[in-house]
PDB file of C-alpha atoms in Angstrom:
ATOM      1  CA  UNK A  18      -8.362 -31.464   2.788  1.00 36.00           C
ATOM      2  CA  UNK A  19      -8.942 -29.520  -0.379  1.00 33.00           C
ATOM      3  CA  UNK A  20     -12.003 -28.135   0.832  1.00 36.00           C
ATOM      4  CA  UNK A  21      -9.867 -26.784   3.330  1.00 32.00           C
ATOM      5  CA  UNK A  22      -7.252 -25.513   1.125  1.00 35.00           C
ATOM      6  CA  UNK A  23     -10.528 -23.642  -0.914  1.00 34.00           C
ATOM      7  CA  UNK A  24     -11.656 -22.060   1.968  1.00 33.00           C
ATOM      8  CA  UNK A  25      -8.167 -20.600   3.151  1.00 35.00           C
ATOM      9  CA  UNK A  26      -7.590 -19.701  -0.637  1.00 37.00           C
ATOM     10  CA  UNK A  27     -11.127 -17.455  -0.469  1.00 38.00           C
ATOM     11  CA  UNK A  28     -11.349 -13.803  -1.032  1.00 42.00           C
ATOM     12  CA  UNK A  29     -12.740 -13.500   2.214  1.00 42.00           C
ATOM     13  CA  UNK A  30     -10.065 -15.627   4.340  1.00 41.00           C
ATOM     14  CA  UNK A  31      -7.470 -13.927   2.943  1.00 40.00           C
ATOM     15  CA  UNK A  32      -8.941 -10.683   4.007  1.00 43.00           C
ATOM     16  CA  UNK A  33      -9.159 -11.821   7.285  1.00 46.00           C
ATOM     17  CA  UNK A  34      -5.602 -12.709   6.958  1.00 46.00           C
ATOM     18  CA  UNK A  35      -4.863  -9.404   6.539  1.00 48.00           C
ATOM     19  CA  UNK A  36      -7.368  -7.759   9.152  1.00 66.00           C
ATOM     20  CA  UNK A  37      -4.711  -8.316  12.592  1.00 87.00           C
ATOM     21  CA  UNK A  38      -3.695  -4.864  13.382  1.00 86.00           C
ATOM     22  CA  UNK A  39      -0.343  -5.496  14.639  1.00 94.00           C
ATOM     23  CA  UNK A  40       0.483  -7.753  12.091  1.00 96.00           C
ATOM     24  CA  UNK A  41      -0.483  -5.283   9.219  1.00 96.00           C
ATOM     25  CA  UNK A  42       1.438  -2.348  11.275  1.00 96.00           C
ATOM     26  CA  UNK A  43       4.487  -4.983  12.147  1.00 97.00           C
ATOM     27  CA  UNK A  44       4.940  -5.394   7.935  1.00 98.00           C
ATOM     28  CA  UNK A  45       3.669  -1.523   7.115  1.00 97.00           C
ATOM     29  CA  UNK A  46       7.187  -1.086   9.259  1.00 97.00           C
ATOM     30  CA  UNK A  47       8.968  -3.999   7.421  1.00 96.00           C
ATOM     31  CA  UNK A  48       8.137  -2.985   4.430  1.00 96.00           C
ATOM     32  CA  UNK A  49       7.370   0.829   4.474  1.00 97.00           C
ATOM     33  CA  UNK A  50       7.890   3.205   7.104  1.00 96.00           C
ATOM     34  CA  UNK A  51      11.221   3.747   5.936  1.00 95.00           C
ATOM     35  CA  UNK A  52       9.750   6.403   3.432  1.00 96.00           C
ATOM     36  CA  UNK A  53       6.355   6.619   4.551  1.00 97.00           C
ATOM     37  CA  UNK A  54       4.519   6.932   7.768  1.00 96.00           C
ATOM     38  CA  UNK A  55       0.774   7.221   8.222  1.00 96.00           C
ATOM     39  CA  UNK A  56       0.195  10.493  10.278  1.00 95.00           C
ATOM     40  CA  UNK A  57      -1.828  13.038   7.979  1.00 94.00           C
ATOM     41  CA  UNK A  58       0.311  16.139   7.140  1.00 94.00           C
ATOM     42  CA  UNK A  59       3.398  14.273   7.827  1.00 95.00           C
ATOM     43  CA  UNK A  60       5.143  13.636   4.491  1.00 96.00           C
ATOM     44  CA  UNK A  61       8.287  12.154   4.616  1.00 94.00           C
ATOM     45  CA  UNK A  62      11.075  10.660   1.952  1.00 95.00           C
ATOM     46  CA  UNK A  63       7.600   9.228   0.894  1.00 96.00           C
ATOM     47  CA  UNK A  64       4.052  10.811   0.891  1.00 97.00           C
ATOM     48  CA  UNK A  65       1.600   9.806   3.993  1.00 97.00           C
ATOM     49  CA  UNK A  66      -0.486   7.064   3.992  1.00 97.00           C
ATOM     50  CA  UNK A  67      -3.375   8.436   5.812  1.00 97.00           C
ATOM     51  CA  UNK A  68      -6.937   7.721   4.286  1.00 97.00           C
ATOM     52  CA  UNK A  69      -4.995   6.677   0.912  1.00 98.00           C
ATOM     53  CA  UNK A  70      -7.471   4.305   0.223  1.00 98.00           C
ATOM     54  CA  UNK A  71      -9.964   6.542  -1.882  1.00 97.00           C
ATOM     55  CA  UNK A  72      -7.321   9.044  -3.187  1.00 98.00           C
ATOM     56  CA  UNK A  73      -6.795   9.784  -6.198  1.00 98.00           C
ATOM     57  CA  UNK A  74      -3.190   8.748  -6.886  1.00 98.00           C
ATOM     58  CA  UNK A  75      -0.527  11.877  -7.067  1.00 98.00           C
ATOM     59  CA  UNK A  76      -3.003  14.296  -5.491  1.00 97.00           C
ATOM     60  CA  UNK A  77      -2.109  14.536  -1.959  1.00 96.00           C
ATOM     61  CA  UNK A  78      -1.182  17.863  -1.752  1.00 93.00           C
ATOM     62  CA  UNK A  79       2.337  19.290  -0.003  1.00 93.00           C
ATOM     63  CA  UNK A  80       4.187  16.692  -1.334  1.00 96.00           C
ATOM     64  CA  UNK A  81       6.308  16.892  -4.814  1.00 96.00           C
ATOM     65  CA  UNK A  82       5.074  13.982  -6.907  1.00 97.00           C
ATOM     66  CA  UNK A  83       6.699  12.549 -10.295  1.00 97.00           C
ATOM     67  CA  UNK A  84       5.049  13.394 -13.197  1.00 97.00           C
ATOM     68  CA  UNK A  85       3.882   9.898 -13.804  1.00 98.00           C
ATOM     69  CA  UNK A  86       2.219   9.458 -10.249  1.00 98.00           C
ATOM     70  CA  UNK A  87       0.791  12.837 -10.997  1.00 97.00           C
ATOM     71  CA  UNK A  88      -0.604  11.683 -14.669  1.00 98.00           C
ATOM     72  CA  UNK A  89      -1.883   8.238 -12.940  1.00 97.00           C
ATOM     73  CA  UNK A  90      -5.217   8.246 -13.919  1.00 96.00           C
ATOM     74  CA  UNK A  91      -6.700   6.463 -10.865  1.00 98.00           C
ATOM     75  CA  UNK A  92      -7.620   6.169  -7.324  1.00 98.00           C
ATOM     76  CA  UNK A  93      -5.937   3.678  -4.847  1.00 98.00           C
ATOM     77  CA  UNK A  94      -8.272   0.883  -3.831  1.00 98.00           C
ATOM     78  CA  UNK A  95      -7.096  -2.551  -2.036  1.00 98.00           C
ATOM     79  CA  UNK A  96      -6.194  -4.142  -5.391  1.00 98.00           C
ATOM     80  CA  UNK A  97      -4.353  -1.441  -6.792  1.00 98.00           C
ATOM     81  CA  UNK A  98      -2.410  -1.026  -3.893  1.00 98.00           C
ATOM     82  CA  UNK A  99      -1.706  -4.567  -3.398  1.00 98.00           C
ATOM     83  CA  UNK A 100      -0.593  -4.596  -7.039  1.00 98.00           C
ATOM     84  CA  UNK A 101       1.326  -1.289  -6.620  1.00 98.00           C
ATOM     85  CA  UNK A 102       3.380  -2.835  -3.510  1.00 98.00           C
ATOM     86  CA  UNK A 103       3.880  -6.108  -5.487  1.00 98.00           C
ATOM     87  CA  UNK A 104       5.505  -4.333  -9.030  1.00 97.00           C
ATOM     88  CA  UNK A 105       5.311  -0.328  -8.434  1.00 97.00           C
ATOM     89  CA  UNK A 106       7.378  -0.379 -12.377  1.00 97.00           C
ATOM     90  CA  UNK A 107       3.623  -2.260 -13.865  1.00 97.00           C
ATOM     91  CA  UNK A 108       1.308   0.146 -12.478  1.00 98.00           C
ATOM     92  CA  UNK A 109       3.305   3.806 -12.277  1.00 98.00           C
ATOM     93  CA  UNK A 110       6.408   3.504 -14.494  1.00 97.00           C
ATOM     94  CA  UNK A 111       8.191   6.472 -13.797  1.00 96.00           C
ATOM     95  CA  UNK A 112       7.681   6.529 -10.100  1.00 95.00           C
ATOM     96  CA  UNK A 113      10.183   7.854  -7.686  1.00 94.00           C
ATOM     97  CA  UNK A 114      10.501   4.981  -5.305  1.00 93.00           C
ATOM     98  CA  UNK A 115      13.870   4.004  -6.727  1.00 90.00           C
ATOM     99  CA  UNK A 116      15.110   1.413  -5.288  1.00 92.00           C
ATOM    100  CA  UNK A 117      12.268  -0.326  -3.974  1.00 93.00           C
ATOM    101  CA  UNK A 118      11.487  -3.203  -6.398  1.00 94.00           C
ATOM    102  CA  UNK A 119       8.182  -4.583  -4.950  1.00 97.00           C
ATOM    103  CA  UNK A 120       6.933  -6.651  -2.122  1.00 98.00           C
ATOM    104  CA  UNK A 121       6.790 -10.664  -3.424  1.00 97.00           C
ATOM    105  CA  UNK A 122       5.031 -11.790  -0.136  1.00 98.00           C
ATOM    106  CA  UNK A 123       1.468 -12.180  -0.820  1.00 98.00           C
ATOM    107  CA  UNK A 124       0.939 -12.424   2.747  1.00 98.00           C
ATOM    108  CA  UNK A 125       2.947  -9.646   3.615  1.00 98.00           C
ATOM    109  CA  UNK A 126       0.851  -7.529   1.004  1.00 98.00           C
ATOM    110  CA  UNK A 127      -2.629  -8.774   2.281  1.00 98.00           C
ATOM    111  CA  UNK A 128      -1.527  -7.379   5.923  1.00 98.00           C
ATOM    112  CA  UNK A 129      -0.527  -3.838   4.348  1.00 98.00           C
ATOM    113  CA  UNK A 130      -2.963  -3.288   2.436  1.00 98.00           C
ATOM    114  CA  UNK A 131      -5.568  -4.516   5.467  1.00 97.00           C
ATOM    115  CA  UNK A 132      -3.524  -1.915   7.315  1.00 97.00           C
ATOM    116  CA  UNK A 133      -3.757   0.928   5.048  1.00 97.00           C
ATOM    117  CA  UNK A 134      -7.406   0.337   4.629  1.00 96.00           C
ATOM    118  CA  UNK A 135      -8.515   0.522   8.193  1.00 93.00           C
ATOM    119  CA  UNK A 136      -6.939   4.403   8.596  1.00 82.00           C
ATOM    120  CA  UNK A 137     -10.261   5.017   6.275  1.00 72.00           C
TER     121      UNK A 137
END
């Protein structure tokens, strides 16, 4: 049984957790597309999502920023994402996605993130 419990616990299960399309874009709606939506050019309360996996954070141009997304001094990958959507306070204080608090579902997360990545 632990062996089991190992194996679902791997990087790469989890992954795969997170690699169903319409379970990713079923909590991207949950959990997102109230501010954001992933059509390029389409900014919203939120900036788009398209392709933001490999952006630099705050640079997506035609869409107003806060200074502190626009200082982050980074580019979204799947961790920082998934750590973004968990605490957005821990890795952008100052952001303007008041009042979204963060995402506690790991699982919810994994599926995002899984979602966001495949618009690459």
């Amino acid at each position: 049984m632990s062996a089991v419990i190992c194996l679902l616990s791997s990087p790469a299960a989890l992954s795969q957790q997170g690699s169903d399309p319409a379970a990713g874009q079923q909590a991207f709606n949950n959990a997102c597309r109230t501010c954001h939506i992933m059509r390029e050019g389409d900014n919203r309360l939120g900036p788009n999502l398209h392709k933001v996996v490999g952006r630099k954070a705050g640079s997506l141009s035609g869409y107003n920023y806060s200074s502190a997304m626009k200082e982050a001094d980074f580019v979204w990958d799947e961790a920082k994402l998934d750590r973004f959507i968990a605490s957005p306070d821990e890795v952008v204080p100052g952001h303007k996605m008041k009042p979204y608090g963060g995402l506690a579902s790991k699982e919810e997360r994994t599926k995002i993130v899984a979602f966001l990545a495949q618009s690459q």
